[in-house]
Amino acid sequence: MASGEGGEEEGWEAAVRAEVGAVGWWDDPDSADHRARFKAFTGQRRDWPQPTLLFWKDLLLRVARRLRFCSAPAHLVASVWFARPGGLTPLCLPQVLEEMRADGDILLKSELIDPSMGSLYQLVRRVSQMAISSRRPVSQEDTLVFKSLVEERAADIARQLSGSHWTSACVITMSRFNSFFSGQEDAHAALCLLTQSGKARYLVARKQDPVEGVKFALNSAQVPAVSKLDHDTLHLVWTEEKLQDQLDVLDRRWEISRRRALASFKSGDKQAAYRYVRQSKLFSQSRGRCTQLLERVEEVISLIASSESTKKVYEAIQIGIQAMKENNVSIEEVNVHLKEVDELVAAQREVDAALESAPLHSIDEGDIEEEFRKLEAELDDEIPHIQVQEPLSHTNEETPDEVVESLSNNLSSIKLEAI
């Protein structure tokens, strides 16, 4: 996350101008629109202009999204991002931030629980937050966490990780998690919010040097609790990343040694060329050993992921067997039902195939009229056998014969077109 104020002003200005668009009032502090949007709100909530409030709330989130920020210091948002020449800043922004906080659009990082701290610290923080009834206003020293932007980033991370993981959650190193954000501070603020909502869990593998990682949910469900297998997986994933980094370094050094050897040979310095050739061979051997180790680690990680999937399938089978026992359902009955379902599916597929392969013919009106005449004859045969109770006396009541005749006339007059 950007914390300095010197090197980022140009980026903020460009992002704000891109989101504001081509409007004349932004560069004209004397315009009525500029004064209306930059002036402070009154003390009464009902006197606040709703379009102006929504304008700043939407603009703030769009600028943060363009800058790829999930959090930002409050003093930058209120005093720097939207500052105009001469030091003019929107006087209504403090009220806008308070409204966004009340609506749950932003949270203060100081009020979130740091998952990297101990369990006792987290318990004390939860109790203290429950004991505090009043809420202090946003100060310039606070860090604002944009809830919707964190949720968007989490969904994007899940999409990227789902391509290489087929489980409901995965374990990644902290460096990999930080790479999805604009900086470590931004990633830490997002992690605090995600752990609080149950979409991520912090873990550390204490083997020699501590290795930090995140167990991240890849679907809408909450991430399961951290297990010993997750700590072992984290250590393996960390080893895989280190081996891949070392392999990349060896590749670059091998390529540099080859180029230097060729350059020395062309210049006539055979001794230097020989030395660089030996270096390239040593780098090549190191690359081979590193590649073998990397493949073994990847194989172990793949086996762990497969075992997790097998475990889930086994648990699902056990739940099904238990449900069958509770409902007195036998395996034979399940097989019969499955066979019936398969037969229904096969029959439906045959019907669909027949409908798709059947040619479409035009319907002859003569055939339709013939069918209607048959229907009329059937109705004439059936009506005499029906005991119809005579109504009292309705002059406009139609007799059954008249009803049949009217129905026949109406059906015969229908014009059917070719399908």
Short mmCIF file of C-alpha atoms in Angstrom, two decimals, residues 380 383 388 390-391 394-407:
data_model
loop_
_atom_site.label_atom_id
_atom_site.label_comp_id
_atom_site.label_asym_id
_atom_site.label_seq_id
_atom_site.Cartn_x
_atom_site.Cartn_y
_atom_site.Cartn_z
CA ASP A 380 -71.76 -36.22 -30.04
CA ILE A 383 -72.93 -36.22 -24.55
CA VAL A 388 -77.32 -33.27 -17.30
CA GLU A 390 -81.80 -29.05 -16.35
CA PRO A 391 -81.36 -25.57 -14.94
CA HIS A 394 -82.34 -19.24 -18.28
CA THR A 395 -83.40 -17.85 -21.56
CA ASN A 396 -79.83 -17.24 -22.74
CA GLU A 397 -78.48 -20.67 -21.69
CA GLU A 398 -77.03 -22.70 -24.58
CA THR A 399 -77.89 -26.36 -25.07
CA PRO A 400 -75.14 -28.99 -25.22
CA ASP A 401 -75.61 -29.39 -28.97
CA GLU A 402 -75.14 -25.68 -29.45
CA VAL A 403 -72.01 -25.75 -27.31
CA VAL A 404 -70.54 -28.58 -29.41
CA GLU A 405 -71.46 -26.82 -32.64
CA SER A 406 -69.93 -23.55 -31.43
CA LEU A 407 -66.76 -25.32 -30.33
#
